[in-house]
mmCIF file of C-alpha atoms and ligand atoms in Angstrom:
data_model
loop_
_atom_site.group_PDB
_atom_site.id
_atom_site.type_symbol
_atom_site.label_atom_id
_atom_site.label_comp_id
_atom_site.label_asym_id
_atom_site.label_seq_id
_atom_site.Cartn_x
_atom_site.Cartn_y
_atom_site.Cartn_z
ATOM 1 C CA UNK A 1 -77.955 61.954 -114.682
ATOM 2 C CA UNK A 2 -79.637 64.110 -117.473
ATOM 3 C CA UNK A 3 -82.687 62.430 -119.252
ATOM 4 C CA UNK A 4 -82.161 60.540 -122.496
ATOM 5 C CA UNK A 5 -82.952 62.359 -125.639
ATOM 6 C CA UNK A 6 -84.953 60.008 -127.979
ATOM 7 C CA UNK A 7 -84.019 59.331 -131.484
ATOM 8 C CA UNK A 8 -87.323 60.620 -132.675
ATOM 9 C CA UNK A 9 -90.396 62.314 -131.245
ATOM 10 C CA UNK A 10 -93.453 63.678 -132.991
ATOM 11 C CA UNK A 11 -94.309 67.312 -133.011
ATOM 12 C CA UNK A 12 -97.823 67.410 -131.518
ATOM 13 C CA UNK A 13 -99.877 70.565 -130.350
ATOM 14 C CA UNK A 14 -103.099 71.215 -128.502
ATOM 15 C CA UNK A 15 -104.563 72.077 -131.880
ATOM 16 C CA UNK A 16 -103.713 68.573 -133.175
ATOM 17 C CA UNK A 17 -105.413 67.101 -130.204
ATOM 18 C CA UNK A 18 -108.502 69.206 -130.766
ATOM 19 C CA UNK A 19 -108.720 68.374 -134.362
ATOM 20 C CA UNK A 20 -108.793 64.684 -133.345
ATOM 21 C CA UNK A 21 -111.247 65.183 -130.610
ATOM 22 C CA UNK A 22 -113.538 67.036 -132.842
ATOM 23 C CA UNK A 23 -113.737 64.175 -135.149
ATOM 24 C CA UNK A 24 -114.675 61.889 -132.189
ATOM 25 C CA UNK A 25 -117.261 64.163 -131.030
ATOM 26 C CA UNK A 26 -118.778 64.347 -134.466
ATOM 27 C CA UNK A 27 -119.221 60.620 -134.598
ATOM 28 C CA UNK A 28 -117.920 59.925 -138.081
ATOM 29 C CA UNK A 29 -114.850 57.797 -137.489
ATOM 30 C CA UNK A 30 -114.310 55.728 -140.640
ATOM 31 C CA UNK A 31 -113.166 57.122 -144.032
ATOM 32 C CA UNK A 32 -115.227 60.215 -144.932
ATOM 33 C CA UNK A 33 -114.881 63.949 -145.706
ATOM 34 C CA UNK A 34 -111.789 64.546 -143.530
ATOM 35 C CA UNK A 35 -110.049 61.688 -145.634
ATOM 36 C CA UNK A 36 -111.058 63.297 -148.889
ATOM 37 C CA UNK A 37 -109.844 66.669 -147.622
ATOM 38 C CA UNK A 38 -106.515 65.294 -146.766
ATOM 39 C CA UNK A 39 -106.201 63.532 -150.225
ATOM 40 C CA UNK A 40 -106.996 66.897 -151.962
ATOM 41 C CA UNK A 41 -104.461 68.680 -149.912
ATOM 42 C CA UNK A 42 -101.736 66.038 -150.444
ATOM 43 C CA UNK A 43 -102.303 65.964 -154.134
ATOM 44 C CA UNK A 44 -101.929 69.759 -154.436
ATOM 45 C CA UNK A 45 -98.735 69.619 -152.299
ATOM 46 C CA UNK A 46 -97.114 67.144 -154.734
ATOM 47 C CA UNK A 47 -98.557 68.523 -157.782
ATOM 48 C CA UNK A 48 -100.704 65.430 -158.589
ATOM 49 C CA UNK A 49 -103.945 64.760 -160.098
ATOM 50 C CA UNK A 50 -105.042 62.486 -157.296
ATOM 51 C CA UNK A 51 -104.366 60.766 -154.067
ATOM 52 C CA UNK A 52 -105.624 57.733 -152.277
ATOM 53 C CA UNK A 53 -105.358 57.865 -148.493
ATOM 54 C CA UNK A 54 -104.395 54.301 -146.935
ATOM 55 C CA UNK A 55 -103.610 52.696 -143.561
ATOM 56 C CA UNK A 56 -99.858 52.716 -143.990
ATOM 57 C CA UNK A 57 -96.893 53.450 -146.291
ATOM 58 C CA UNK A 58 -96.643 49.672 -146.663
ATOM 59 C CA UNK A 59 -100.157 49.418 -147.845
ATOM 60 C CA UNK A 60 -99.492 52.340 -150.332
ATOM 61 C CA UNK A 61 -96.483 50.441 -151.736
ATOM 62 C CA UNK A 62 -98.352 47.222 -152.009
ATOM 63 C CA UNK A 63 -101.231 48.979 -153.986
ATOM 64 C CA UNK A 64 -98.785 50.963 -156.095
ATOM 65 C CA UNK A 65 -97.086 47.760 -157.230
ATOM 66 C CA UNK A 66 -100.459 45.928 -157.710
ATOM 67 C CA UNK A 67 -101.943 48.865 -159.643
ATOM 68 C CA UNK A 68 -98.899 48.712 -161.968
ATOM 69 C CA UNK A 69 -99.583 45.157 -162.744
ATOM 70 C CA UNK A 70 -96.756 43.504 -160.750
ATOM 71 C CA UNK A 71 -97.493 39.959 -160.084
ATOM 72 C CA UNK A 72 -96.037 36.568 -159.123
ATOM 73 C CA UNK A 73 -92.596 35.900 -160.742
ATOM 74 C CA UNK A 74 -92.088 39.550 -161.725
ATOM 75 C CA UNK A 75 -88.995 41.518 -160.196
ATOM 76 C CA UNK A 76 -89.074 44.834 -158.492
ATOM 77 C CA UNK A 77 -85.698 46.730 -158.242
ATOM 78 C CA UNK A 78 -85.107 48.705 -154.969
ATOM 79 C CA UNK A 79 -82.075 49.760 -152.917
ATOM 80 C CA UNK A 80 -80.779 47.090 -150.256
ATOM 81 C CA UNK A 81 -80.023 50.108 -147.895
ATOM 82 C CA UNK A 82 -83.726 50.861 -146.831
ATOM 83 C CA UNK A 83 -86.216 49.467 -144.441
ATOM 84 C CA UNK A 84 -87.793 46.052 -145.091
ATOM 85 C CA UNK A 85 -91.237 47.453 -145.959
ATOM 86 C CA UNK A 86 -90.296 47.864 -149.564
ATOM 87 C CA UNK A 87 -89.209 44.313 -149.997
ATOM 88 C CA UNK A 88 -92.399 43.090 -148.173
ATOM 89 C CA UNK A 89 -94.503 45.056 -150.608
ATOM 90 C CA UNK A 90 -92.905 43.151 -153.559
ATOM 91 C CA UNK A 91 -93.362 39.821 -151.556
ATOM 92 C CA UNK A 92 -96.967 40.419 -150.917
ATOM 93 C CA UNK A 93 -97.517 39.901 -154.639
ATOM 94 C CA UNK A 94 -95.189 36.985 -154.947
ATOM 95 C CA UNK A 95 -92.599 39.249 -156.826
ATOM 96 C CA UNK A 96 -88.945 39.140 -156.196
ATOM 97 C CA UNK A 97 -87.139 42.018 -154.566
ATOM 98 C CA UNK A 98 -83.915 42.850 -156.545
ATOM 99 C CA UNK A 99 -81.629 44.575 -154.471
ATOM 100 C CA UNK A 100 -79.414 47.677 -155.870
ATOM 101 C CA UNK A 101 -76.437 49.662 -154.634
ATOM 102 C CA UNK A 102 -76.706 53.208 -153.330
ATOM 103 C CA UNK A 103 -74.152 55.931 -154.165
ATOM 104 C CA UNK A 104 -71.898 56.873 -151.163
ATOM 105 C CA UNK A 105 -72.511 60.628 -151.284
ATOM 106 C CA UNK A 106 -76.191 60.938 -151.247
ATOM 107 C CA UNK A 107 -77.072 57.362 -150.061
ATOM 108 C CA UNK A 108 -79.863 57.034 -152.790
ATOM 109 C CA UNK A 109 -80.012 54.262 -155.306
ATOM 110 C CA UNK A 110 -77.203 54.272 -157.664
ATOM 111 C CA UNK A 111 -78.638 54.721 -161.232
ATOM 112 C CA UNK A 112 -75.462 53.199 -162.996
ATOM 113 C CA UNK A 113 -75.794 49.970 -160.881
ATOM 114 C CA UNK A 114 -79.480 49.944 -161.475
ATOM 115 C CA UNK A 115 -79.175 50.164 -165.090
ATOM 116 C CA UNK A 116 -76.768 47.339 -165.338
ATOM 117 C CA UNK A 117 -78.559 45.050 -162.824
ATOM 118 C CA UNK A 118 -82.112 45.331 -164.210
ATOM 119 C CA UNK A 119 -83.349 42.000 -165.440
ATOM 120 C CA UNK A 120 -85.669 40.785 -168.081
ATOM 121 C CA UNK A 121 -88.392 40.258 -165.288
ATOM 122 C CA UNK A 122 -88.013 43.623 -163.617
ATOM 123 C CA UNK A 123 -91.348 45.385 -163.801
ATOM 124 C CA UNK A 124 -90.873 48.441 -161.570
ATOM 125 C CA UNK A 125 -88.297 50.522 -159.695
ATOM 126 C CA UNK A 126 -88.952 51.829 -156.103
ATOM 127 C CA UNK A 127 -86.650 54.754 -155.437
ATOM 128 C CA UNK A 128 -86.797 56.023 -151.747
ATOM 129 C CA UNK A 129 -85.624 59.640 -151.226
ATOM 130 C CA UNK A 130 -83.629 58.128 -148.358
ATOM 131 C CA UNK A 131 -83.319 60.292 -145.056
ATOM 132 C CA UNK A 132 -85.079 63.128 -146.720
ATOM 133 C CA UNK A 133 -82.426 63.769 -149.436
ATOM 134 C CA UNK A 134 -84.009 64.108 -152.855
ATOM 135 C CA UNK A 135 -82.757 61.330 -155.201
ATOM 136 C CA UNK A 136 -81.927 62.449 -158.728
ATOM 137 C CA UNK A 137 -84.338 60.825 -161.124
ATOM 138 C CA UNK A 138 -83.424 61.565 -164.601
ATOM 139 C CA UNK A 139 -81.057 58.679 -165.096
ATOM 140 C CA UNK A 140 -83.535 56.298 -163.299
ATOM 141 C CA UNK A 141 -86.452 57.411 -165.383
ATOM 142 C CA UNK A 142 -84.486 57.001 -168.586
ATOM 143 C CA UNK A 143 -84.337 53.211 -167.952
ATOM 144 C CA UNK A 144 -87.983 53.225 -169.070
ATOM 145 C CA UNK A 145 -89.620 51.221 -166.312
ATOM 146 C CA UNK A 146 -92.257 52.539 -164.032
ATOM 147 C CA UNK A 147 -90.998 54.379 -161.037
ATOM 148 C CA UNK A 148 -92.529 54.522 -157.642
ATOM 149 C CA UNK A 149 -90.968 57.319 -155.638
ATOM 150 C CA UNK A 150 -91.070 56.407 -152.020
ATOM 151 C CA UNK A 151 -91.623 59.739 -150.068
ATOM 152 C CA UNK A 152 -92.011 58.412 -146.703
ATOM 153 C CA UNK A 153 -89.019 60.351 -145.514
ATOM 154 C CA UNK A 154 -88.936 63.342 -148.069
ATOM 155 C CA UNK A 155 -92.192 65.376 -147.787
ATOM 156 C CA UNK A 156 -91.059 68.976 -148.449
ATOM 157 C CA UNK A 157 -87.891 68.016 -150.197
ATOM 158 C CA UNK A 158 -87.502 68.980 -153.936
ATOM 159 C CA UNK A 159 -85.055 68.643 -157.025
ATOM 160 C CA UNK A 160 -84.816 71.150 -159.517
ATOM 161 C CA UNK A 161 -87.656 72.952 -158.159
ATOM 162 C CA UNK A 162 -90.056 69.975 -158.349
ATOM 163 C CA UNK A 163 -91.131 68.341 -155.144
ATOM 164 C CA UNK A 164 -90.138 64.634 -154.509
ATOM 165 C CA UNK A 165 -93.172 62.649 -155.509
ATOM 166 C CA UNK A 166 -93.913 64.547 -158.597
ATOM 167 C CA UNK A 167 -91.324 62.722 -160.974
ATOM 168 C CA UNK A 168 -92.290 59.050 -161.147
ATOM 169 C CA UNK A 169 -95.623 57.197 -162.265
ATOM 170 C CA UNK A 170 -96.604 56.854 -158.671
ATOM 171 C CA UNK A 171 -95.703 58.404 -155.228
ATOM 172 C CA UNK A 172 -96.207 56.792 -151.722
ATOM 173 C CA UNK A 173 -96.031 58.387 -148.434
ATOM 174 C CA UNK A 174 -96.044 57.214 -144.812
ATOM 175 C CA UNK A 175 -97.527 59.048 -141.830
ATOM 176 C CA UNK A 176 -96.159 56.652 -139.231
ATOM 177 C CA UNK A 177 -95.540 58.392 -135.837
ATOM 178 C CA UNK A 178 -92.037 59.278 -136.482
ATOM 179 C CA UNK A 179 -92.235 60.577 -140.098
ATOM 180 C CA UNK A 180 -92.319 64.133 -141.476
ATOM 181 C CA UNK A 181 -96.029 64.273 -140.924
ATOM 182 C CA UNK A 182 -97.392 62.095 -138.077
ATOM 183 C CA UNK A 183 -100.830 60.446 -137.733
ATOM 184 C CA UNK A 184 -99.810 57.336 -135.823
ATOM 185 C CA UNK A 185 -100.146 55.094 -138.698
ATOM 186 C CA UNK A 186 -101.235 55.982 -142.347
ATOM 187 C CA UNK A 187 -100.116 56.308 -145.883
ATOM 188 C CA UNK A 188 -101.016 57.693 -149.147
ATOM 189 C CA UNK A 189 -100.628 56.943 -152.943
ATOM 190 C CA UNK A 190 -100.463 59.747 -155.335
ATOM 191 C CA UNK A 191 -100.492 59.720 -159.208
ATOM 192 C CA UNK A 192 -101.752 61.353 -162.248
ATOM 193 C CA UNK A 193 -103.004 58.513 -163.994
ATOM 194 C CA UNK A 194 -106.911 58.185 -163.488
ATOM 195 C CA UNK A 195 -106.937 54.528 -164.211
ATOM 196 C CA UNK A 196 -104.111 53.775 -161.649
ATOM 197 C CA UNK A 197 -105.828 56.065 -158.998
ATOM 198 C CA UNK A 198 -109.073 54.259 -159.615
ATOM 199 C CA UNK A 199 -107.511 50.850 -159.328
ATOM 200 C CA UNK A 200 -105.843 51.728 -155.812
ATOM 201 C CA UNK A 201 -109.121 53.422 -154.777
ATOM 202 C CA UNK A 202 -110.988 50.200 -155.589
ATOM 203 C CA UNK A 203 -108.461 47.827 -153.905
ATOM 204 C CA UNK A 204 -108.453 49.642 -150.396
ATOM 205 C CA UNK A 205 -112.004 48.769 -149.617
ATOM 206 C CA UNK A 206 -113.828 45.184 -149.825
ATOM 207 C CA UNK A 207 -117.430 45.845 -149.531
ATOM 208 C CA UNK A 208 -120.277 45.654 -152.139
ATOM 209 C CA UNK A 209 -118.499 44.423 -155.153
ATOM 210 C CA UNK A 210 -119.612 41.660 -157.280
ATOM 211 C CA UNK A 211 -116.449 40.436 -159.292
ATOM 212 C CA UNK A 212 -114.939 38.444 -156.498
ATOM 213 C CA UNK A 213 -111.527 40.026 -156.846
ATOM 214 C CA UNK A 214 -109.138 39.892 -153.831
ATOM 215 C CA UNK A 215 -109.442 43.244 -152.146
ATOM 216 C CA UNK A 216 -108.104 44.589 -148.783
ATOM 217 C CA UNK A 217 -109.043 46.805 -145.942
ATOM 218 C CA UNK A 218 -106.437 49.508 -146.189
ATOM 219 C CA UNK A 219 -108.642 52.570 -145.315
ATOM 220 C CA UNK A 220 -107.570 55.527 -143.245
ATOM 221 C CA UNK A 221 -109.765 56.974 -140.349
ATOM 222 C CA UNK A 222 -111.078 60.400 -139.986
ATOM 223 C CA UNK A 223 -109.030 60.755 -136.984
ATOM 224 C CA UNK A 224 -105.932 60.172 -138.865
ATOM 225 C CA UNK A 225 -106.939 62.665 -141.579
ATOM 226 C CA UNK A 226 -107.803 65.283 -139.201
ATOM 227 C CA UNK A 227 -104.440 64.926 -137.520
ATOM 228 C CA UNK A 228 -102.613 64.847 -140.930
ATOM 229 C CA UNK A 229 -104.362 68.106 -142.086
ATOM 230 C CA UNK A 230 -103.446 69.876 -138.980
ATOM 231 C CA UNK A 231 -99.802 68.643 -139.268
ATOM 232 C CA UNK A 232 -99.766 69.388 -142.983
ATOM 233 C CA UNK A 233 -100.282 73.213 -142.299
ATOM 234 C CA UNK A 234 -97.014 73.022 -140.529
ATOM 235 C CA UNK A 235 -94.841 71.087 -142.948
ATOM 236 C CA UNK A 236 -93.010 74.072 -143.999
ATOM 237 C CA UNK A 237 -92.237 75.154 -140.556
ATOM 238 C CA UNK A 238 -91.021 71.649 -139.705
ATOM 239 C CA UNK A 239 -88.757 71.664 -142.756
ATOM 240 C CA UNK A 240 -87.247 75.138 -141.919
ATOM 241 C CA UNK A 241 -86.558 74.009 -138.451
ATOM 242 C CA UNK A 242 -85.052 70.624 -139.547
ATOM 243 C CA UNK A 243 -82.811 72.581 -142.069
ATOM 244 C CA UNK A 244 -81.811 74.949 -139.223
ATOM 245 C CA UNK A 245 -80.813 72.231 -137.054
ATOM 246 C CA UNK A 246 -78.781 70.361 -139.840
ATOM 247 C CA UNK A 247 -76.756 73.721 -140.317
ATOM 248 C CA UNK A 248 -76.062 73.832 -136.649
ATOM 249 C CA UNK A 249 -74.878 70.314 -136.631
ATOM 250 C CA UNK A 250 -72.885 70.766 -139.739
ATOM 251 C CA UNK A 251 -70.940 73.811 -138.238
ATOM 252 C CA UNK A 252 -70.443 72.079 -134.914
ATOM 253 C CA UNK A 253 -69.024 68.780 -136.478
ATOM 254 C CA UNK A 254 -67.295 70.256 -139.423
ATOM 255 C CA UNK A 255 -63.688 69.808 -138.006
ATOM 256 C CA UNK A 256 -64.119 66.012 -137.619
ATOM 257 C CA UNK A 257 -63.290 63.392 -140.039
ATOM 258 C CA UNK A 258 -66.988 62.155 -140.349
ATOM 259 C CA UNK A 259 -68.899 62.564 -143.699
ATOM 260 C CA UNK A 260 -71.962 64.857 -142.959
ATOM 261 C CA UNK A 261 -75.188 64.900 -144.851
ATOM 262 C CA UNK A 262 -75.806 67.889 -147.356
ATOM 263 C CA UNK A 263 -78.112 69.268 -149.918
ATOM 264 C CA UNK A 264 -77.669 67.721 -153.373
ATOM 265 C CA UNK A 265 -76.374 70.132 -155.889
ATOM 266 C CA UNK A 266 -79.831 70.723 -157.356
ATOM 267 C CA UNK A 267 -82.068 69.835 -154.445
ATOM 268 C CA UNK A 268 -83.530 70.633 -151.049
ATOM 269 C CA UNK A 269 -82.757 68.134 -148.333
ATOM 270 C CA UNK A 270 -85.448 67.986 -145.440
ATOM 271 C CA UNK A 271 -83.123 66.070 -143.178
ATOM 272 C CA UNK A 272 -85.623 63.544 -141.913
ATOM 273 C CA UNK A 273 -82.648 61.775 -140.559
ATOM 274 C CA UNK A 274 -79.210 63.323 -139.810
ATOM 275 C CA UNK A 275 -76.888 60.557 -140.930
ATOM 276 C CA UNK A 276 -73.194 60.795 -140.613
ATOM 277 C CA UNK A 277 -70.530 58.277 -141.762
ATOM 278 C CA UNK A 278 -67.614 57.394 -139.584
ATOM 279 C CA UNK A 279 -64.129 57.359 -141.404
ATOM 280 C CA UNK A 280 -63.433 53.931 -142.711
ATOM 281 C CA UNK A 281 -60.626 53.207 -140.153
ATOM 282 C CA UNK A 282 -63.263 53.732 -137.362
ATOM 283 C CA UNK A 283 -66.042 51.431 -138.415
ATOM 284 C CA UNK A 284 -65.122 48.849 -135.771
ATOM 285 C CA UNK A 285 -65.922 51.597 -133.131
ATOM 286 C CA UNK A 286 -69.613 52.117 -134.237
ATOM 287 C CA UNK A 287 -71.220 50.246 -131.543
ATOM 288 C CA UNK A 288 -69.120 51.639 -128.845
ATOM 289 C CA UNK A 289 -69.978 55.284 -130.160
ATOM 290 C CA UNK A 290 -73.591 54.428 -129.911
ATOM 291 C CA UNK A 291 -73.232 53.367 -126.344
ATOM 292 C CA UNK A 292 -70.948 56.355 -125.466
ATOM 293 C CA UNK A 293 -73.738 58.523 -126.773
ATOM 294 C CA UNK A 294 -76.414 56.865 -124.981
ATOM 295 C CA UNK A 295 -74.472 57.093 -121.653
ATOM 296 C CA UNK A 296 -74.093 60.852 -122.304
ATOM 297 C CA UNK A 297 -78.182 61.105 -122.870
ATOM 298 C CA UNK A 298 -78.231 61.077 -126.582
ATOM 299 C CA UNK A 299 -80.073 58.278 -128.377
ATOM 300 C CA UNK A 300 -78.274 57.491 -131.638
ATOM 301 C CA UNK A 301 -79.068 54.716 -133.935
ATOM 302 C CA UNK A 302 -77.930 52.690 -137.053
ATOM 303 C CA UNK A 303 -80.394 54.405 -139.513
ATOM 304 C CA UNK A 304 -80.983 51.051 -141.225
ATOM 305 C CA UNK A 305 -81.553 47.856 -139.285
ATOM 306 C CA UNK A 306 -79.702 45.758 -141.798
ATOM 307 C CA UNK A 307 -79.154 45.795 -145.499
ATOM 308 C CA UNK A 308 -82.103 43.962 -147.265
ATOM 309 C CA UNK A 309 -79.819 41.654 -149.208
ATOM 310 C CA UNK A 310 -78.276 40.314 -145.947
ATOM 311 C CA UNK A 311 -81.719 39.841 -144.394
ATOM 312 C CA UNK A 312 -83.460 38.316 -147.358
ATOM 313 C CA UNK A 313 -80.607 36.917 -149.549
ATOM 314 C CA UNK A 314 -78.908 38.045 -152.616
ATOM 315 C CA UNK A 315 -75.405 38.765 -154.003
ATOM 316 C CA UNK A 316 -73.159 40.873 -151.857
ATOM 317 C CA UNK A 317 -73.267 44.753 -152.430
ATOM 318 C CA UNK A 318 -69.839 46.073 -151.195
ATOM 319 C CA UNK A 319 -70.758 49.785 -151.228
ATOM 320 C CA UNK A 320 -74.081 49.094 -149.122
ATOM 321 C CA UNK A 321 -72.178 46.820 -146.706
ATOM 322 C CA UNK A 322 -69.449 49.605 -146.045
ATOM 323 C CA UNK A 323 -72.000 52.454 -145.615
ATOM 324 C CA UNK A 324 -74.065 50.309 -143.254
ATOM 325 C CA UNK A 325 -70.976 49.685 -141.070
ATOM 326 C CA UNK A 326 -70.228 53.407 -140.774
ATOM 327 C CA UNK A 327 -73.461 55.158 -140.686
ATOM 328 C CA UNK A 328 -74.985 56.818 -137.437
ATOM 329 C CA UNK A 329 -78.199 58.729 -137.081
ATOM 330 C CA UNK A 330 -78.353 61.270 -134.480
ATOM 331 C CA UNK A 331 -81.558 62.917 -133.166
ATOM 332 C CA UNK A 332 -82.927 65.722 -135.436
ATOM 333 C CA UNK A 333 -86.632 66.778 -135.348
ATOM 334 C CA UNK A 334 -88.610 69.966 -134.897
ATOM 335 C CA UNK A 335 -89.691 69.140 -131.297
ATOM 336 C CA UNK A 336 -86.152 69.467 -129.882
ATOM 337 C CA UNK A 337 -85.666 72.292 -127.736
ATOM 338 C CA UNK A 338 -82.522 74.452 -127.416
ATOM 339 C CA UNK A 339 -81.174 72.578 -124.270
ATOM 340 C CA UNK A 340 -81.443 69.315 -126.080
ATOM 341 C CA UNK A 341 -79.870 70.696 -129.348
ATOM 342 C CA UNK A 342 -76.927 71.888 -127.248
ATOM 343 C CA UNK A 343 -76.546 68.543 -125.598
ATOM 344 C CA UNK A 344 -76.634 66.790 -128.735
ATOM 345 C CA UNK A 345 -74.112 68.901 -130.514
ATOM 346 C CA UNK A 346 -71.766 68.888 -127.484
ATOM 347 C CA UNK A 347 -72.195 64.988 -126.880
ATOM 348 C CA UNK A 348 -71.765 64.050 -130.448
ATOM 349 C CA UNK A 349 -68.781 66.240 -131.021
ATOM 350 C CA UNK A 350 -66.802 65.033 -127.889
ATOM 351 C CA UNK A 351 -67.638 61.516 -128.315
ATOM 352 C CA UNK A 352 -66.646 61.403 -131.880
ATOM 353 C CA UNK A 353 -63.390 63.319 -131.179
ATOM 354 C CA UNK A 354 -62.508 61.047 -128.320
ATOM 355 C CA UNK A 355 -62.882 57.971 -130.718
ATOM 356 C CA UNK A 356 -60.564 59.521 -133.246
ATOM 357 C CA UNK A 357 -62.975 60.538 -135.660
HETATM 358 C C1 LIG B 401 -91.720 54.235 -142.950
HETATM 359 C C2 LIG B 401 -91.184 53.845 -144.359
HETATM 360 C C3 LIG B 401 -92.144 52.980 -145.140
HETATM 361 C C4 LIG B 401 -93.146 52.312 -144.536
HETATM 362 O O1 LIG B 401 -94.201 53.013 -144.111
HETATM 363 P P1 LIG B 401 -95.293 52.370 -142.952
HETATM 364 O O2 LIG B 401 -96.167 53.524 -142.789
HETATM 365 O O3 LIG B 401 -94.417 52.277 -141.722
HETATM 366 O O4 LIG B 401 -95.781 51.073 -143.458
HETATM 367 C C5 LIG B 401 -91.664 52.605 -146.480
HETATM 368 N N1 LIG B 401 -90.555 53.269 -146.978
HETATM 369 C C6 LIG B 401 -89.836 54.031 -146.201
HETATM 370 C C7 LIG B 401 -88.579 54.757 -146.849
HETATM 371 C C8 LIG B 401 -90.065 54.500 -145.046
HETATM 372 O O5 LIG B 401 -89.293 55.251 -144.103
#
């Protein structure tokens, strides 16, 4: 029995370990100079005036919405085909998540559906660049509401030569263990507006304030920041490797009836996930295909646990429901070795072919 290839695995080096150990030896563990350095490096990566390091991507979404003035009774538009963190961030503030369709090619929020579904109470739009594919933002920005770009999966991606995270009013990032850059847990909020940045900075820390306002403990540690900086230096290598693997998978699977992920016409995909869509007449086989793959030593997953409108309530979204029933994510990350890549390619190709895909 060959060992099971996991669905994700961080890329960690001896240098990463030393950077964390050095912080521990130095004795300054809580938010300090490493955090400030990481914020500066991320702000220049995304071309933003400032960055606020936080304890998670969820915390970044929460403070982004709060800093934009979202409050109880307001609506926040977001795709249903995404993880629950986005809906929770709205709900932390008593706001209502409003679930939108995605477009079937790129799996990103559908600007036409968004435009027609925006309500009088909608105060902000959250646009994830899902699976690392940059969403096209012109039509979303033209609606005129503040846009939060969720770059939890898209560091290194760009559209029209501009990085994801440089388009909207605010960008948020996650450094969770499996993301493009891993610090275990961690997040960041980036923006140009000094008032918005100041508001987020003020809310992440509760001590020594007189006004009695509700604040949080959303700070990042120096260990996380040191690891983040070390990982950031390798981001471009990670992206190149991910794109190389995507090309290999694309060639190997090209004869099948599955829809494969691709660069958008004007953008650069980073293939945070490699998500393929089964043909409509094979959707009933999805669970069986996942099991076949696992028996062959490859862990594949549904890339989204369940559409959010089905978890949390809301009108049906036929495109999203159909995509969810056909989407499979296969392992793609820089720490895969050649033997593993070979096994993935062969395993996925034979399994799909055997199931009539
Ligand atoms: C991971 C993720 C988040 C949440 O980030 P956490 O750091 O886990 O809180 C938000 N949005 C997207 C698109 C994500 O992939």
